[in-house]
Amino acid sequence: MSVAVAIFVKTPGLSALKTRLWPNLGREAAERLHMACAEAVASVVAEAGRRHGMTAYWAVAEENATAHWPGFPCVEQGAGSLGERMARVYRRMYERHGAAILIGADAPQIEVRHLAEADAWLRAASAHLAIGPAE
């Protein structure tokens, strides 16, 4: 068994994102913020992968937008509610790796130690699910 980490992203220019920030920041600044957060999360996930053997993926919201997300393999989220999309990505990651961590791109505060704790928990014989706090 290995552990996959899927980072859920939307692609600027293809999906509206961070729309609640538009009135104060404007659309372009909100998109730049989204990308900065995604890059911060990706950096931490990549380091966790190097240290702990996890495999990183982009979980991309839009169909045929995977070319916009270099650095990690991509999987499409597919259609449906957030729960349906998360379930779909989880199933794919579980089939490939036996365990999966799903994280949003808007979690730049994540640290390697958080992913390492989830990784250790998921590798334990009795673990099926690890849920971390969203702050």
C-alpha positions as a Markdown table, in Angstrom:
| # | Residue | x | y | z |
|---|---|---|---|---|
| 1 | Met | 0.0 | 0.0 | 0.0 |
| 2 | Ser | 1.0 | 3.6 | -0.7 |
| 3 | Val | -0.7 | 6.9 | 0.1 |
| 4 | Ala | -1.8 | 9.3 | -2.6 |
| 5 | Val | -2.4 | 13.0 | -1.9 |
| 6 | Ala | -5.0 | 14.6 | -4.2 |
| 7 | Ile | -5.0 | 18.5 | -4.3 |
| 8 | Phe | -8.4 | 19.7 | -5.4 |
| 9 | Val | -8.1 | 22.7 | -7.8 |
| 10 | Lys | -10.1 | 24.9 | -10.2 |
| 11 | Thr | -8.4 | 26.4 | -13.2 |
| 12 | Pro | -8.3 | 30.2 | -13.4 |
| 13 | Gly | -10.0 | 31.4 | -16.6 |
| 14 | Leu | -12.0 | 28.2 | -16.9 |
| 15 | Ser | -14.0 | 28.3 | -13.6 |
| 16 | Ala | -15.1 | 31.1 | -11.3 |
| 17 | Leu | -13.1 | 30.8 | -8.1 |
| 18 | Lys | -12.7 | 32.7 | -4.9 |
| 19 | Thr | -15.8 | 34.7 | -6.0 |
| 20 | Arg | -16.5 | 36.0 | -2.4 |
| 21 | Leu | -13.2 | 37.9 | -2.7 |
| 22 | Trp | -14.0 | 39.6 | -6.0 |
| 23 | Pro | -15.8 | 42.6 | -4.4 |
| 24 | Asn | -12.7 | 43.5 | -2.4 |
| 25 | Leu | -9.8 | 42.1 | -4.5 |
| 26 | Gly | -11.2 | 41.9 | -8.0 |
| 27 | Arg | -11.3 | 38.7 | -10.1 |
| 28 | Glu | -7.6 | 38.8 | -11.2 |
| 29 | Ala | -6.2 | 39.2 | -7.7 |
| 30 | Ala | -8.5 | 36.5 | -6.4 |
| 31 | Glu | -7.2 | 34.2 | -9.1 |
| 32 | Arg | -3.6 | 35.0 | -8.3 |
| 33 | Leu | -4.4 | 34.3 | -4.6 |
| 34 | His | -5.8 | 30.9 | -5.6 |
| 35 | Met | -2.7 | 30.1 | -7.6 |
| 36 | Ala | -0.4 | 31.2 | -4.8 |
| 37 | Cys | -2.3 | 29.0 | -2.4 |
| 38 | Ala | -2.2 | 26.0 | -4.8 |
| 39 | Glu | 1.5 | 26.4 | -5.3 |
| 40 | Ala | 2.1 | 26.6 | -1.5 |
| 41 | Val | 0.1 | 23.4 | -0.9 |
| 42 | Ala | 1.9 | 21.7 | -3.8 |
| 43 | Ser | 5.2 | 22.6 | -2.3 |
| 44 | Val | 4.3 | 21.0 | 1.0 |
| 45 | Val | 2.8 | 18.0 | -0.6 |
| 46 | Ala | 5.9 | 17.5 | -2.8 |
| 47 | Glu | 8.1 | 17.7 | 0.3 |
| 48 | Ala | 5.9 | 15.2 | 2.2 |
| 49 | Gly | 6.1 | 12.9 | -0.8 |
| 50 | Arg | 9.9 | 13.1 | -0.8 |
| 51 | Arg | 10.1 | 12.4 | 3.0 |
| 52 | His | 7.3 | 9.9 | 3.4 |
| 53 | Gly | 6.8 | 8.3 | 0.0 |
| 54 | Met | 3.4 | 9.7 | -0.8 |
| 55 | Thr | 2.4 | 10.3 | -4.4 |
| 56 | Ala | 0.9 | 13.7 | -5.2 |
| 57 | Tyr | -1.9 | 14.4 | -7.8 |
| 58 | Trp | -3.8 | 17.4 | -9.0 |
| 59 | Ala | -7.5 | 16.7 | -8.8 |
| 60 | Val | -8.7 | 19.1 | -11.5 |
| 61 | Ala | -12.3 | 20.4 | -11.6 |
| 62 | Glu | -12.6 | 21.2 | -15.3 |
| 63 | Glu | -12.7 | 18.6 | -18.1 |
| 64 | Asn | -9.6 | 18.7 | -20.3 |
| 65 | Ala | -7.8 | 21.2 | -18.2 |
| 66 | Thr | -5.0 | 19.0 | -16.9 |
| 67 | Ala | -2.4 | 20.7 | -19.1 |
| 68 | His | -2.8 | 23.8 | -16.9 |
| 69 | Trp | -1.4 | 21.8 | -13.9 |
| 70 | Pro | 2.2 | 20.7 | -14.3 |
| 71 | Gly | 4.4 | 19.0 | -11.7 |
| 72 | Phe | 2.1 | 16.2 | -10.6 |
| 73 | Pro | -0.1 | 13.7 | -12.5 |
| 74 | Cys | -3.7 | 14.9 | -12.9 |
| 75 | Val | -7.0 | 13.3 | -12.4 |
| 76 | Glu | -10.3 | 14.9 | -13.4 |
| 77 | Gln | -12.9 | 15.4 | -10.6 |
| 78 | Gly | -15.8 | 14.8 | -13.0 |
| 79 | Ala | -19.3 | 16.2 | -12.6 |
| 80 | Gly | -21.5 | 16.5 | -9.5 |
| 81 | Ser | -21.5 | 17.9 | -6.1 |
| 82 | Leu | -18.3 | 18.4 | -4.1 |
| 83 | Gly | -19.1 | 15.2 | -2.2 |
| 84 | Glu | -19.6 | 13.2 | -5.4 |
| 85 | Arg | -16.4 | 14.6 | -6.9 |
| 86 | Met | -14.4 | 13.8 | -3.7 |
| 87 | Ala | -15.8 | 10.3 | -3.7 |
| 88 | Arg | -14.9 | 9.8 | -7.3 |
| 89 | Val | -11.3 | 11.0 | -6.8 |
| 90 | Tyr | -11.0 | 9.0 | -3.6 |
| 91 | Arg | -12.0 | 5.8 | -5.4 |
| 92 | Arg | -9.4 | 6.4 | -8.1 |
| 93 | Met | -6.7 | 7.0 | -5.6 |
| 94 | Tyr | -7.7 | 4.1 | -3.4 |
| 95 | Glu | -7.7 | 1.7 | -6.4 |
| 96 | Arg | -4.2 | 2.9 | -7.4 |
| 97 | His | -2.6 | 3.3 | -3.9 |
| 98 | Gly | -4.8 | 1.7 | -1.2 |
| 99 | Ala | -5.0 | 5.0 | 0.7 |
| 100 | Ala | -5.7 | 8.6 | -0.1 |
| 101 | Ile | -5.5 | 12.1 | 1.4 |
| 102 | Leu | -7.8 | 14.7 | -0.2 |
| 103 | Ile | -6.9 | 18.4 | 0.4 |
| 104 | Gly | -8.1 | 21.7 | -1.1 |
| 105 | Ala | -5.8 | 24.1 | -2.8 |
| 106 | Asp | -6.9 | 26.7 | -0.3 |
| 107 | Ala | -4.9 | 25.3 | 2.7 |
| 108 | Pro | -1.6 | 27.1 | 2.5 |
| 109 | Gln | -1.2 | 26.7 | 6.2 |
| 110 | Ile | -0.7 | 22.9 | 5.8 |
| 111 | Glu | 2.6 | 21.5 | 7.0 |
| 112 | Val | 4.5 | 18.4 | 6.2 |
| 113 | Arg | 3.9 | 17.1 | 9.7 |
| 114 | His | 0.1 | 17.2 | 9.1 |
| 115 | Leu | 0.4 | 15.0 | 6.0 |
| 116 | Ala | 2.9 | 12.7 | 7.8 |
| 117 | Glu | 0.4 | 12.2 | 10.6 |
| 118 | Ala | -2.4 | 11.4 | 8.2 |
| 119 | Asp | 0.0 | 9.1 | 6.3 |
| 120 | Ala | 1.0 | 7.2 | 9.4 |
| 121 | Trp | -2.6 | 6.8 | 10.5 |
| 122 | Leu | -3.7 | 5.5 | 7.1 |
| 123 | Arg | -0.9 | 3.0 | 7.0 |
| 124 | Ala | -2.0 | 1.6 | 10.3 |
| 125 | Ala | -3.7 | -1.8 | 10.0 |
| 126 | Ser | -7.1 | -0.6 | 11.4 |
| 127 | Ala | -7.3 | 2.8 | 9.9 |
| 128 | His | -9.8 | 3.6 | 7.1 |
| 129 | Leu | -10.3 | 7.3 | 7.4 |
| 130 | Ala | -8.4 | 10.3 | 8.8 |
| 131 | Ile | -10.1 | 13.7 | 9.0 |
| 132 | Gly | -8.1 | 16.7 | 9.8 |
| 133 | Pro | -9.4 | 20.0 | 11.1 |
| 134 | Ala | -10.3 | 22.7 | 8.7 |
| 135 | Glu | -9.5 | 26.1 | 10.1 |
